[in-house]
JSON list of C-alpha atoms in Angstrom, two decimals:
[
{"chain": "A", "resi": 3, "resn": "MET", "atom": "CA", "xyz": [0.00, 0.00, 0.00]},
{"chain": "A", "resi": 4, "resn": "ALA", "atom": "CA", "xyz": [2.75, 2.48, 0.92]},
{"chain": "A", "resi": 5, "resn": "GLU", "atom": "CA", "xyz": [4.62, 1.65, -2.30]},
{"chain": "A", "resi": 6, "resn": "ASP", "atom": "CA", "xyz": [1.46, 2.37, -4.29]},
{"chain": "A", "resi": 7, "resn": "ILE", "atom": "CA", "xyz": [1.16, 5.82, -2.72]},
{"chain": "A", "resi": 8, "resn": "LYS", "atom": "CA", "xyz": [4.84, 6.57, -3.35]},
{"chain": "A", "resi": 9, "resn": "LEU", "atom": "CA", "xyz": [4.42, 5.58, -7.00]},
{"chain": "A", "resi": 10, "resn": "LYS", "atom": "CA", "xyz": [1.40, 7.87, -7.39]},
{"chain": "A", "resi": 11, "resn": "LEU", "atom": "CA", "xyz": [3.31, 10.75, -5.78]},
{"chain": "A", "resi": 12, "resn": "CYS", "atom": "CA", "xyz": [6.26, 10.26, -8.15]},
{"chain": "A", "resi": 13, "resn": "ARG", "atom": "CA", "xyz": [3.97, 10.43, -11.17]},
{"chain": "A", "resi": 14, "resn": "TYR", "atom": "CA", "xyz": [1.99, 13.43, -9.94]},
{"chain": "A", "resi": 15, "resn": "LYS", "atom": "CA", "xyz": [2.90, 16.56, -11.85]},
{"chain": "A", "resi": 16, "resn": "THR", "atom": "CA", "xyz": [1.67, 19.96, -10.80]},
{"chain": "A", "resi": 17, "resn": "ALA", "atom": "CA", "xyz": [2.95, 23.50, -10.75]},
{"chain": "A", "resi": 18, "resn": "PRO", "atom": "CA", "xyz": [5.93, 23.94, -8.44]},
{"chain": "A", "resi": 19, "resn": "PHE", "atom": "CA", "xyz": [6.30, 26.98, -6.19]},
{"chain": "A", "resi": 20, "resn": "ASP", "atom": "CA", "xyz": [7.37, 30.08, -8.09]},
{"chain": "A", "resi": 21, "resn": "SER", "atom": "CA", "xyz": [8.82, 32.85, -5.92]},
{"chain": "A", "resi": 22, "resn": "ARG", "atom": "CA", "xyz": [7.62, 35.48, -8.40]},
{"chain": "A", "resi": 23, "resn": "PHE", "atom": "CA", "xyz": [4.04, 34.61, -7.40]},
{"chain": "A", "resi": 24, "resn": "PRO", "atom": "CA", "xyz": [4.06, 34.02, -3.61]},
{"chain": "A", "resi": 25, "resn": "ASN", "atom": "CA", "xyz": [0.36, 34.74, -2.99]},
{"chain": "A", "resi": 26, "resn": "GLN", "atom": "CA", "xyz": [-2.58, 32.36, -3.03]},
{"chain": "A", "resi": 27, "resn": "ASN", "atom": "CA", "xyz": [-4.01, 33.96, -6.15]},
{"chain": "A", "resi": 28, "resn": "GLN", "atom": "CA", "xyz": [-2.20, 32.23, -9.00]},
{"chain": "A", "resi": 29, "resn": "THR", "atom": "CA", "xyz": [-3.90, 34.08, -11.87]},
{"chain": "A", "resi": 30, "resn": "ARG", "atom": "CA", "xyz": [-0.71, 35.92, -12.87]},
{"chain": "A", "resi": 31, "resn": "ASN", "atom": "CA", "xyz": [1.26, 32.68, -12.66]},
{"chain": "A", "resi": 32, "resn": "CYS", "atom": "CA", "xyz": [-1.24, 31.01, -14.99]},
{"chain": "A", "resi": 33, "resn": "TRP", "atom": "CA", "xyz": [-1.09, 33.92, -17.47]},
{"chain": "A", "resi": 34, "resn": "GLN", "atom": "CA", "xyz": [2.72, 34.12, -17.43]},
{"chain": "A", "resi": 35, "resn": "ASN", "atom": "CA", "xyz": [3.21, 30.40, -18.03]},
{"chain": "A", "resi": 36, "resn": "TYR", "atom": "CA", "xyz": [0.68, 30.46, -20.88]},
{"chain": "A", "resi": 37, "resn": "LEU", "atom": "CA", "xyz": [2.61, 33.32, -22.50]},
{"chain": "A", "resi": 38, "resn": "ASP", "atom": "CA", "xyz": [5.96, 31.59, -21.87]},
{"chain": "A", "resi": 39, "resn": "PHE", "atom": "CA", "xyz": [4.66, 28.41, -23.53]},
{"chain": "A", "resi": 40, "resn": "GLN", "atom": "CA", "xyz": [3.49, 30.31, -26.61]},
{"chain": "A", "resi": 41, "resn": "ARG", "atom": "CA", "xyz": [6.77, 32.23, -26.81]},
{"chain": "A", "resi": 42, "resn": "CYS", "atom": "CA", "xyz": [8.79, 29.05, -26.42]},
{"chain": "A", "resi": 43, "resn": "GLN", "atom": "CA", "xyz": [6.77, 27.31, -29.16]},
{"chain": "A", "resi": 44, "resn": "ARG", "atom": "CA", "xyz": [7.31, 30.24, -31.51]},
{"chain": "A", "resi": 45, "resn": "ALA", "atom": "CA", "xyz": [11.04, 30.48, -30.77]},
{"chain": "A", "resi": 46, "resn": "MET", "atom": "CA", "xyz": [11.62, 26.76, -31.26]},
{"chain": "A", "resi": 47, "resn": "ALA", "atom": "CA", "xyz": [9.64, 26.75, -34.50]},
{"chain": "A", "resi": 48, "resn": "ALA", "atom": "CA", "xyz": [11.70, 29.69, -35.80]},
{"chain": "A", "resi": 49, "resn": "ARG", "atom": "CA", "xyz": [14.91, 27.77, -35.08]},
{"chain": "A", "resi": 50, "resn": "GLY", "atom": "CA", "xyz": [13.55, 24.53, -36.45]},
{"chain": "A", "resi": 51, "resn": "ALA", "atom": "CA", "xyz": [14.35, 22.90, -33.11]},
{"chain": "A", "resi": 52, "resn": "ASP", "atom": "CA", "xyz": [12.38, 20.36, -31.09]},
{"chain": "A", "resi": 53, "resn": "ALA", "atom": "CA", "xyz": [9.78, 22.03, -28.86]},
{"chain": "A", "resi": 54, "resn": "ALA", "atom": "CA", "xyz": [10.10, 19.43, -26.08]},
{"chain": "A", "resi": 55, "resn": "PRO", "atom": "CA", "xyz": [11.52, 21.94, -23.55]},
{"chain": "A", "resi": 56, "resn": "CYS", "atom": "CA", "xyz": [8.30, 23.93, -23.89]},
{"chain": "A", "resi": 57, "resn": "GLN", "atom": "CA", "xyz": [6.31, 21.10, -22.34]},
{"chain": "A", "resi": 58, "resn": "TRP", "atom": "CA", "xyz": [7.29, 22.27, -18.85]},
{"chain": "A", "resi": 59, "resn": "TYR", "atom": "CA", "xyz": [5.39, 25.53, -19.36]},
{"chain": "A", "resi": 60, "resn": "PHE", "atom": "CA", "xyz": [2.50, 23.56, -20.86]},
{"chain": "A", "resi": 61, "resn": "ARG", "atom": "CA", "xyz": [2.19, 21.30, -17.80]},
{"chain": "A", "resi": 62, "resn": "VAL", "atom": "CA", "xyz": [2.35, 24.26, -15.43]},
{"chain": "A", "resi": 63, "resn": "TYR", "atom": "CA", "xyz": [-0.30, 26.34, -17.15]},
{"chain": "A", "resi": 64, "resn": "LYS", "atom": "CA", "xyz": [-2.54, 23.29, -17.63]},
{"chain": "A", "resi": 65, "resn": "SER", "atom": "CA", "xyz": [-2.27, 22.69, -13.91]},
{"chain": "A", "resi": 66, "resn": "LEU", "atom": "CA", "xyz": [-3.04, 26.29, -12.93]},
{"chain": "A", "resi": 67, "resn": "CYS", "atom": "CA", "xyz": [-5.39, 27.69, -15.58]},
{"chain": "A", "resi": 68, "resn": "PRO", "atom": "CA", "xyz": [-9.11, 26.99, -15.93]},
{"chain": "A", "resi": 69, "resn": "THR", "atom": "CA", "xyz": [-9.88, 25.31, -19.25]},
{"chain": "A", "resi": 70, "resn": "SER", "atom": "CA", "xyz": [-12.32, 28.06, -20.22]},
{"chain": "A", "resi": 71, "resn": "TRP", "atom": "CA", "xyz": [-9.57, 30.68, -19.99]},
{"chain": "A", "resi": 72, "resn": "VAL", "atom": "CA", "xyz": [-7.19, 28.66, -22.15]},
{"chain": "A", "resi": 73, "resn": "THR", "atom": "CA", "xyz": [-9.91, 28.05, -24.72]},
{"chain": "A", "resi": 74, "resn": "ALA", "atom": "CA", "xyz": [-10.74, 31.76, -24.85]},
{"chain": "A", "resi": 75, "resn": "TRP", "atom": "CA", "xyz": [-7.06, 32.70, -25.17]},
{"chain": "A", "resi": 76, "resn": "ASP", "atom": "CA", "xyz": [-6.50, 30.16, -27.95]},
{"chain": "A", "resi": 77, "resn": "GLU", "atom": "CA", "xyz": [-9.51, 31.51, -29.85]},
{"chain": "A", "resi": 78, "resn": "ALA", "atom": "CA", "xyz": [-8.31, 35.09, -29.39]},
{"chain": "A", "resi": 79, "resn": "ARG", "atom": "CA", "xyz": [-4.85, 34.15, -30.74]},
{"chain": "A", "resi": 80, "resn": "GLU", "atom": "CA", "xyz": [-6.45, 32.57, -33.81]},
{"chain": "A", "resi": 81, "resn": "GLU", "atom": "CA", "xyz": [-8.56, 35.69, -34.39]},
{"chain": "A", "resi": 82, "resn": "GLY", "atom": "CA", "xyz": [-5.61, 38.01, -33.86]},
{"chain": "A", "resi": 83, "resn": "THR", "atom": "CA", "xyz": [-7.18, 39.77, -30.87]},
{"chain": "A", "resi": 84, "resn": "PHE", "atom": "CA", "xyz": [-5.03, 38.24, -28.14]},
{"chain": "A", "resi": 85, "resn": "PRO", "atom": "CA", "xyz": [-4.02, 40.93, -25.61]},
{"chain": "A", "resi": 86, "resn": "GLY", "atom": "CA", "xyz": [-0.70, 39.39, -24.60]},
{"chain": "A", "resi": 87, "resn": "LYS", "atom": "CA", "xyz": [2.67, 40.05, -26.24]},
{"chain": "A", "resi": 88, "resn": "ILE", "atom": "CA", "xyz": [3.97, 36.77, -27.62]}
]
């Protein structure tokens, strides 16, 4: 039983503590990691490199951000009305 719990804890991936966002409200952390992921994807595509390092930002923002926000941001990027600087 204890080994099963240890295995589950090893596999569990969530956002680690980020000293830039020490408060309970993690909205800015969510926003910043979403932007960092998009920037990383764009930079790697421009270089023709593998975008695997960007997956860290992806896991963090998926852990922190509500799905409805991400969907709205993705739609806004497609329409060209996204407010963030990528």
